[in-house]
Short mmCIF file of C-alpha atoms and ligand atoms in Angstrom, two decimals:
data_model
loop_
_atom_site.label_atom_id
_atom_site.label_comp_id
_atom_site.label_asym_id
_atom_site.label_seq_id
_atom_site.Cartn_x
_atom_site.Cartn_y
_atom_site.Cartn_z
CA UNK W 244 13.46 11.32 0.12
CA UNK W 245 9.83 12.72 -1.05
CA UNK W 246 7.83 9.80 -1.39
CA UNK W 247 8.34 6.04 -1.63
CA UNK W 248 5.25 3.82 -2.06
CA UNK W 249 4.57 0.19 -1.88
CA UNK W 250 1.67 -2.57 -2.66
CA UNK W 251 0.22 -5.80 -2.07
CA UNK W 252 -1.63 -8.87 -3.43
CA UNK W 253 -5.51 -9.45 -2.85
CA UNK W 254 -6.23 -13.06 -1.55
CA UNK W 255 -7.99 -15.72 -2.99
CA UNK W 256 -9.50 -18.33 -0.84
CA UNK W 257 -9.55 -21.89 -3.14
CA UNK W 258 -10.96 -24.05 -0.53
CA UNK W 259 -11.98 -23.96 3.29
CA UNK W 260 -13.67 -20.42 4.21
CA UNK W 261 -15.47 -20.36 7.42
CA UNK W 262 -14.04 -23.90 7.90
CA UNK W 263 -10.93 -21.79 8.62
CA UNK W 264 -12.44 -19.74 11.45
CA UNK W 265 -12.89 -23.40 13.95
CA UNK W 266 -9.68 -24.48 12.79
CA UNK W 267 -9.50 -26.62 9.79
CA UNK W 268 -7.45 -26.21 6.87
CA UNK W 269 -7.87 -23.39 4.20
CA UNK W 270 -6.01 -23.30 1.32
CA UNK W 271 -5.14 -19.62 -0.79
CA UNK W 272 -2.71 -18.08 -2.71
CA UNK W 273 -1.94 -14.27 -3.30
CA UNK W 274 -3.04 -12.40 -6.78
CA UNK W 275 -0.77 -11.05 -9.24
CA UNK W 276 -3.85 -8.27 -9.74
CA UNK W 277 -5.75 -6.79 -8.66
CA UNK W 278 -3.85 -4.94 -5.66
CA UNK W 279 -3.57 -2.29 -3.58
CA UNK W 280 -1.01 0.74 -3.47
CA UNK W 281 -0.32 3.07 -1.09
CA UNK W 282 2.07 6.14 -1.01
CA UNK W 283 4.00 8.02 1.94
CA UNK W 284 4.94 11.38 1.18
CA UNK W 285 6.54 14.50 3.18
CA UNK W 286 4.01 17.19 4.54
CA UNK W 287 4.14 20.06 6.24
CA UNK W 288 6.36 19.63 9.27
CA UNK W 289 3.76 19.90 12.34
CA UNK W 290 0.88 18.91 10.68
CA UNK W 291 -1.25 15.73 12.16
CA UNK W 292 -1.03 12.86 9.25
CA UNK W 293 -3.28 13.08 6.47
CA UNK W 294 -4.50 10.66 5.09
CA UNK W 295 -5.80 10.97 1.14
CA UNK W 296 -8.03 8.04 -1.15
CA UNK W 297 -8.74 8.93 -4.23
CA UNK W 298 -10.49 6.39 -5.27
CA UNK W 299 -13.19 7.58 -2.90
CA UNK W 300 -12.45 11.16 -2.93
CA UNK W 301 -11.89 11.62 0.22
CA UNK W 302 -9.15 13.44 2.15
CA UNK W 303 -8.32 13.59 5.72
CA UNK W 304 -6.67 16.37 7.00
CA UNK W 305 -5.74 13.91 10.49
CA UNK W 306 -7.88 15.99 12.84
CA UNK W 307 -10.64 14.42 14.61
CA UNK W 308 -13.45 12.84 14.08
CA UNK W 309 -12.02 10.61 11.78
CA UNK W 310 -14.18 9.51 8.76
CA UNK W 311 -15.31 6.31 8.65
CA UNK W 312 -13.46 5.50 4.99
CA UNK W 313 -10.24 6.07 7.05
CA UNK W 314 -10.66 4.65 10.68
CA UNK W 315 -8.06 1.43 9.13
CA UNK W 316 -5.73 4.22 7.72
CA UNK W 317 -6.05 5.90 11.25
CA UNK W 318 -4.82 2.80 13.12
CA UNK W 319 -2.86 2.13 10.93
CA UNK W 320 -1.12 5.16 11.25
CA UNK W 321 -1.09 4.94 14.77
CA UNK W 322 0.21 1.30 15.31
CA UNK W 323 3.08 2.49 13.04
CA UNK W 324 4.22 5.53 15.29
CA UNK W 325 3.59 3.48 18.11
CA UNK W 326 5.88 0.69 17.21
CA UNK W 327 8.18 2.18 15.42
CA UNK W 328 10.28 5.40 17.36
CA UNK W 329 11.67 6.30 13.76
CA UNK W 330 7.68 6.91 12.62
CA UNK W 331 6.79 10.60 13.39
CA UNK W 332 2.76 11.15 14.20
CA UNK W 333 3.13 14.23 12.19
CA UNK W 334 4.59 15.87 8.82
CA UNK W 335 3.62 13.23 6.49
CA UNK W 336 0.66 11.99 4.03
CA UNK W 337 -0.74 8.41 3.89
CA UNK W 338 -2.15 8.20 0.07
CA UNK W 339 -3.84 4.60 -0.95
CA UNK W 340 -5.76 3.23 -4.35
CA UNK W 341 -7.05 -0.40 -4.38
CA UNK W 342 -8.14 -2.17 -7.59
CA UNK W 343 -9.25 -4.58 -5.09
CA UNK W 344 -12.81 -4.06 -4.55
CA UNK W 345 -14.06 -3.54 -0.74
CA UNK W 346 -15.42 -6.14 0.82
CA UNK W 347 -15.96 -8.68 -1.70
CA UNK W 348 -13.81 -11.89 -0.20
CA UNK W 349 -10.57 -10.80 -1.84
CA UNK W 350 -8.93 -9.71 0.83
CA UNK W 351 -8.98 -5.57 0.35
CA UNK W 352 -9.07 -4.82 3.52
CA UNK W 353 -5.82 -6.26 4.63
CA UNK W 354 -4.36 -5.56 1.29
CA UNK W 355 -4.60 -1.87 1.33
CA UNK W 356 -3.25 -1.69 5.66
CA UNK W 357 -0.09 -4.18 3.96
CA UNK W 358 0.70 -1.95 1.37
CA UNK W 359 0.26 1.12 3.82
CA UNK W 360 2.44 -0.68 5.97
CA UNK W 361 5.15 -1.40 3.67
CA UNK W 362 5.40 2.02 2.20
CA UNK W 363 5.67 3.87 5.91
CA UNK W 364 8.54 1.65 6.64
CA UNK W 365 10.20 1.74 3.12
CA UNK W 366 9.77 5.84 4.01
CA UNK W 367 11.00 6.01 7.73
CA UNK W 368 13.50 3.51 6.94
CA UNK W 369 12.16 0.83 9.61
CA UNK W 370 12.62 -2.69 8.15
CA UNK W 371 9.19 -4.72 8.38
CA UNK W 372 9.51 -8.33 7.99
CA UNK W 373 6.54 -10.53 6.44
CA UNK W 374 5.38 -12.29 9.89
CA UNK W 375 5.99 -8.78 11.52
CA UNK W 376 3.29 -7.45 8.78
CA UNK W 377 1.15 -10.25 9.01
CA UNK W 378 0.98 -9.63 12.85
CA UNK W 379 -0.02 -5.67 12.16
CA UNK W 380 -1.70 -6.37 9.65
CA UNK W 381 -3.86 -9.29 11.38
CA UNK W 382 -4.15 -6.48 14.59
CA UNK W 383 -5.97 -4.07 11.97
CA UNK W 384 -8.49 -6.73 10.86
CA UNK W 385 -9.19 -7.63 14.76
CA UNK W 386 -10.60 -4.30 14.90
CA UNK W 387 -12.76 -4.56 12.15
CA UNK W 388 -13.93 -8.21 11.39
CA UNK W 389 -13.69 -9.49 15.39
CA UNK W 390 -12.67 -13.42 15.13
CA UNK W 391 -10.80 -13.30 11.58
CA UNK W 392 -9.31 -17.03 11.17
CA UNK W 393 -5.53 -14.71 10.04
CA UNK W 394 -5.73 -16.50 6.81
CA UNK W 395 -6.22 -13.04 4.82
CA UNK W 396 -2.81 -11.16 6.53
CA UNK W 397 -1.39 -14.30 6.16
CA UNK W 398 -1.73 -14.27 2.64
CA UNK W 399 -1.32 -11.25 1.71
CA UNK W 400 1.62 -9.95 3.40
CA UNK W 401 3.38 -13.19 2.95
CA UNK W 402 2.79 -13.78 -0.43
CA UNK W 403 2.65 -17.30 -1.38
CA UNK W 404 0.56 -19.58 -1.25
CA UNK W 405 -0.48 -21.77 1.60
CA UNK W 406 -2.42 -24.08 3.55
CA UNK W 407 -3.51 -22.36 6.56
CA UNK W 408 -4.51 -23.65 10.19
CA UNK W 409 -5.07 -21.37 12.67
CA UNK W 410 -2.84 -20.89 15.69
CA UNK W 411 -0.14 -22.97 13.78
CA UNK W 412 2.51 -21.45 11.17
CA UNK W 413 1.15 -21.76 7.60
CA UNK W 414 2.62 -24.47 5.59
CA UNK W 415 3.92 -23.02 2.21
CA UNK W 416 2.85 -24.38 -0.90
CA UNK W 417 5.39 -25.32 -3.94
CA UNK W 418 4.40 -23.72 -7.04
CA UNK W 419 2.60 -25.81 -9.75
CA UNK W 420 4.54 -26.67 -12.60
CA UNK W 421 1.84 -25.95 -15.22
CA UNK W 422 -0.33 -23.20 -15.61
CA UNK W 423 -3.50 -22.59 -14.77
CA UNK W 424 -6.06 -19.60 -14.94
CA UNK W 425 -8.46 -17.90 -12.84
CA UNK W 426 -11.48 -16.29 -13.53
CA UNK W 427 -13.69 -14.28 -10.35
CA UNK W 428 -16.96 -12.97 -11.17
CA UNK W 429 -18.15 -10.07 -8.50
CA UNK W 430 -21.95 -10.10 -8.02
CA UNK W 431 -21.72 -6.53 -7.14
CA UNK W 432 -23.21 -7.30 -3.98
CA UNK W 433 -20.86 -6.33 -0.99
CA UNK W 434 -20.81 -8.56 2.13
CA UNK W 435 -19.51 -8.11 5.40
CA UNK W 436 -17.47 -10.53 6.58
CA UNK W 437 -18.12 -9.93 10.60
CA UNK W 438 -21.64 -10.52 10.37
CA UNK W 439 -22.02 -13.45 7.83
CA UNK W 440 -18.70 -15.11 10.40
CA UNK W 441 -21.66 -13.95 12.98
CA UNK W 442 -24.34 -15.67 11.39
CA UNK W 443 -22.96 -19.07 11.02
CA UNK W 444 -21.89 -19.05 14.95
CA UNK W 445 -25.10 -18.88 15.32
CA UNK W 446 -26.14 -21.48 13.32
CA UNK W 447 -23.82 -23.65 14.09
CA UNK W 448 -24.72 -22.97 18.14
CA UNK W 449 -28.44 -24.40 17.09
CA UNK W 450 -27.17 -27.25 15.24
CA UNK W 451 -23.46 -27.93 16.59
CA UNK W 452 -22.87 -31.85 15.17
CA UNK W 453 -23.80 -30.92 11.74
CA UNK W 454 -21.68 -27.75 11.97
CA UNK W 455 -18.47 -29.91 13.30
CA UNK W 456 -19.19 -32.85 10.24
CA UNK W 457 -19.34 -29.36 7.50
CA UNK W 458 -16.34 -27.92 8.41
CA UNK W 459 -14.87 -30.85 9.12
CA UNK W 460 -15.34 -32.45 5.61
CA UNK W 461 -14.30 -28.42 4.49
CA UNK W 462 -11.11 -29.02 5.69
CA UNK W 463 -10.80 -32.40 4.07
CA UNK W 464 -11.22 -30.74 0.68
CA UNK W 465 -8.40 -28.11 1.63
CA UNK W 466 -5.92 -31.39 2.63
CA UNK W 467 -6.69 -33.11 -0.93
CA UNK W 468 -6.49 -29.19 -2.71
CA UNK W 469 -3.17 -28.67 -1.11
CA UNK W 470 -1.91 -31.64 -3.11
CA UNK W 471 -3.47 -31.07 -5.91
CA UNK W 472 -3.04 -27.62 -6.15
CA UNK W 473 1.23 -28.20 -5.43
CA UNK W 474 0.64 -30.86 -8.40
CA UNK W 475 -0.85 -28.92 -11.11
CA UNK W 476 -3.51 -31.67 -10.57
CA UNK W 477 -6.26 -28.72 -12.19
CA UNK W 478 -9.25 -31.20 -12.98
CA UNK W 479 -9.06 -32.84 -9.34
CA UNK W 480 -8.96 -29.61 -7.67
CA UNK W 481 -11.86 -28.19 -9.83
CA UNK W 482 -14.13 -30.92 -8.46
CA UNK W 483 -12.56 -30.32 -5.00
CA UNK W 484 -14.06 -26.81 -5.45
CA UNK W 485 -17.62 -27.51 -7.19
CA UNK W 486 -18.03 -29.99 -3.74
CA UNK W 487 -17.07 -27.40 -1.33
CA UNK W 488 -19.58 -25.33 -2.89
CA UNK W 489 -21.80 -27.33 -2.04
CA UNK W 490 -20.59 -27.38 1.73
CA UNK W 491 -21.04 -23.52 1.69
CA UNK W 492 -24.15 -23.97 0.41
CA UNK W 493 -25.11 -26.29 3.07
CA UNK W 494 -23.53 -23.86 5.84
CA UNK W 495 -26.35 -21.35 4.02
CA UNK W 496 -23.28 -18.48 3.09
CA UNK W 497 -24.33 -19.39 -0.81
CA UNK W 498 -26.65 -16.23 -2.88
CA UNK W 499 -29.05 -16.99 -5.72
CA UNK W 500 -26.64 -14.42 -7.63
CA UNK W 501 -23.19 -16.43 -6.49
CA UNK W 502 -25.17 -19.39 -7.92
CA UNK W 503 -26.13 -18.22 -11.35
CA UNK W 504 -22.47 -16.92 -11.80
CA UNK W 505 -20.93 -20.62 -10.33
CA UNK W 506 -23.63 -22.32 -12.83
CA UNK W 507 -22.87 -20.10 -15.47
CA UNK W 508 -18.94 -20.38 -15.56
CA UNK W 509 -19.16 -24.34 -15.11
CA UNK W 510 -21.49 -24.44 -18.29
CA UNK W 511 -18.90 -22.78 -19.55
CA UNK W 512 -16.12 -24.98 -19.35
CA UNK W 513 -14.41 -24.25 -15.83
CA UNK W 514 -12.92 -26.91 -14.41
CA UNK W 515 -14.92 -25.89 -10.86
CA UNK W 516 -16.36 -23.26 -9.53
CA UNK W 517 -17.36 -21.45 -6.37
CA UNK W 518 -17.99 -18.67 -3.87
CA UNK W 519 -14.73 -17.28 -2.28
CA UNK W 520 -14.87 -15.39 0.81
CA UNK W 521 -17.37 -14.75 3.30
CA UNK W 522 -20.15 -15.36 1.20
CA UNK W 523 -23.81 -14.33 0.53
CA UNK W 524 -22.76 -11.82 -2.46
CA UNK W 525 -18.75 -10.31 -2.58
CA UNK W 526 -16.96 -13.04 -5.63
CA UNK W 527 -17.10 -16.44 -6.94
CA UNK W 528 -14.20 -17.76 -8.61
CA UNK W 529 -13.81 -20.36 -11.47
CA UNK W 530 -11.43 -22.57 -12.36
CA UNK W 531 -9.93 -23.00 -16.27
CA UNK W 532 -7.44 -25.18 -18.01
CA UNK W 533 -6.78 -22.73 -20.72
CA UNK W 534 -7.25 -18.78 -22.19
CA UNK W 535 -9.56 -20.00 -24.08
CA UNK W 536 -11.89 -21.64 -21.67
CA UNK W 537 -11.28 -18.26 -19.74
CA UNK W 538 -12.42 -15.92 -21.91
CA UNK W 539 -15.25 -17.88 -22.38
CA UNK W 540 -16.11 -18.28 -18.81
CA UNK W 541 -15.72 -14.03 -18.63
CA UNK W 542 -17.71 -13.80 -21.04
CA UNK W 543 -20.33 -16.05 -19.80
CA UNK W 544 -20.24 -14.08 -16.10
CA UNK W 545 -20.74 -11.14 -17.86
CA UNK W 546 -23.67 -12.27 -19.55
CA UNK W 547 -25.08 -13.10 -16.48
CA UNK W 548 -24.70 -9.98 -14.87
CA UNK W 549 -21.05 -10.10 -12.96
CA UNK W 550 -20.17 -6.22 -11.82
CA UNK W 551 -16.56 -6.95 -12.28
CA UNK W 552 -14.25 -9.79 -13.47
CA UNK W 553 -10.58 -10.51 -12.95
CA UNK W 554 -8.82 -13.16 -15.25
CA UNK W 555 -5.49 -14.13 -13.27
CA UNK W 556 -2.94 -16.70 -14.00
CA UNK W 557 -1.64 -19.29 -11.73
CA UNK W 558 1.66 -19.11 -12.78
CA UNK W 559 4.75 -20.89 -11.81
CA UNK W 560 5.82 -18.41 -9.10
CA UNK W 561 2.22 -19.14 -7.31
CA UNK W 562 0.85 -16.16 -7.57
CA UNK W 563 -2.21 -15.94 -9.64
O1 PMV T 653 -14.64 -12.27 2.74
P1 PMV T 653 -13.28 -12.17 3.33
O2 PMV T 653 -12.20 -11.78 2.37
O3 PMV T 653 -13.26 -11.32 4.56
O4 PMV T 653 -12.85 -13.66 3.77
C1 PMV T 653 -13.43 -14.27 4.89
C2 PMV T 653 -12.95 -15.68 5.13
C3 PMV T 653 -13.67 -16.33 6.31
O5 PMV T 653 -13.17 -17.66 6.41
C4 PMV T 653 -15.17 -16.38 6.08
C5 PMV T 653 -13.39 -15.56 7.61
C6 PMV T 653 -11.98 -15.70 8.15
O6 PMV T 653 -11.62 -14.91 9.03
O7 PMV T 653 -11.23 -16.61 7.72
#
């Protein structure tokens, strides 16, 4: 065997970020696009791994230092080889693209260790099952993020959609009936997620009973979204989301530029719209009955300055 390659869904949060991270429900599902691939190939026997990403140009020959770009292909690399016997730590080549953009609250950074993940054990022939991957995967994002809630593993190597808690097993979601679309708007503004999760700690360590009443009414939302979500119930979970943005907002993890795109897309025609994520730039998304209402909502982000947009279909499988 020469190669074999694998890849893996970005995340979208619908309801309950940050909420997630003291323990209330968060709902998400897994995206049809964009995603991340990643390739395992043979190399030169008794060479260290390399590790190659085009999409930044970069190559790593597997020799230290290691770059900063590839510190998560480094461990993952080396959580592989250490679990795994049947993973050598030399004489092959790590390659990974993402269409997912980097930290932007769609999950990219677990998405691209998944698919790494996946295509090392398709390669060595070691079979990785989805909690297995969700545990190595969540491992990876300890390292970079600190206290992640698991909800972004969770997602993404599992690949449905759920209603997360954390410390308890996710409860899966059925898959609505009707369809539904999804538009995200990127404000071209990249967060990161450890320090904004930093920031409301600290907030919410000033001003800890209208912290607990936030998230708690965040998690509410996520309950009702659940059932909407399982019941193609679009228009009720729109205004679930245009009222947790207004949560976020009040946890201060909302951007003037997340605002003009969530005002833009509701005027419109989305059913609801909102940040997803950590916040304070990375995407909004927006809610919209039809592909009609969708293109018009692009367009609309567009006009008001979105770096990127993804239209994605919530489609009977789940996956949007
Ligand atoms: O922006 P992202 O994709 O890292 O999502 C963060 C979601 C938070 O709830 C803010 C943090 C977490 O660990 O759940």
């Amino acid at each position: 065997m020469r190669s074999q390659s694998a890849d893996a869904a970005a995340k979208l949060i619908l309801l309950g970020e940050h909420a997630v991270v003291y323990g209330h429900a968060a709902l998400a599902i897994p995206l049809g696009k964009p995603r991340a691939m990643a390739v395992v190939s043979r190399a030169a026997a008794g060479r260290p791994v390399s590790v190659e990403l085009p999409d930044l140009g970069l190559r790593w020959d597997g020799t230290a230092p290691v770059p900063r770009d590839a510190e998560t292909f480094a461990r993952v690399i080396r959580a592989a080889a250490e679990r795994f016997p049947a993973v050598p730590r030399e004489g092959w080549k790590l390659t990974v693209r993402s269409q997912i953009p980097f930290g932007c609250g769609l999950g990219s950074g677990s998405a691209v260790a998944a698919a790494s993940f996946r295509a090392i054990g398709r390669f060595f022939r070691v079979p990785i099952s989805p909690p297995l991957l969700s545990k190595m995967v969540f491992a990876i994002e300890k390292l970079h993020h600190g206290n992640p809630s698991g909800i972004d593993n969770t997602v993404v190597a599992i690949g449905r959609p759920i209603l997360f808690r954390k410390g308890r097993a996710p409860r899966f979601l059925a898959a609505p009936r009707s369809p539904c679309l999804m538009v995200i708007g990127h404000t071209g503004v990249k967060h990161r997620t450890s320090e904004i999760v930093a920031a409301v700690s600290r907030a919410r360590g000033k001003d800890p009973a209208r912290y607990a009443a936030l998230f708690r009414d965040i998690g509410r939302l996520s309950g009702q979204g659940a059932k909407a979500f399982q019941a193609s119930r679009w228009q009720e979970l729109g205004r679930l989301m245009d009222r947790n943005q207004e949560l976020l907002e009040d946890i201060g993890v909302s951007s003037p530029k997340l605002g003009t795109l969530i005002r833009a897309a509701r005027k419109a025609g989305a059913l609801g719209a909102k940040l997803t994520g950590a916040g304070r730039g990375g995407c909004m998304t927006a809610l919209c009955a039809d592909a009609a209402v969708a293109r018009r909502t692009a367009r609309a982000l567009k006009a008001a300055g979105a770096a990127a947009i993804f239209i994605t279909e919530v489609s009977r499988n789940g996956k949007a």
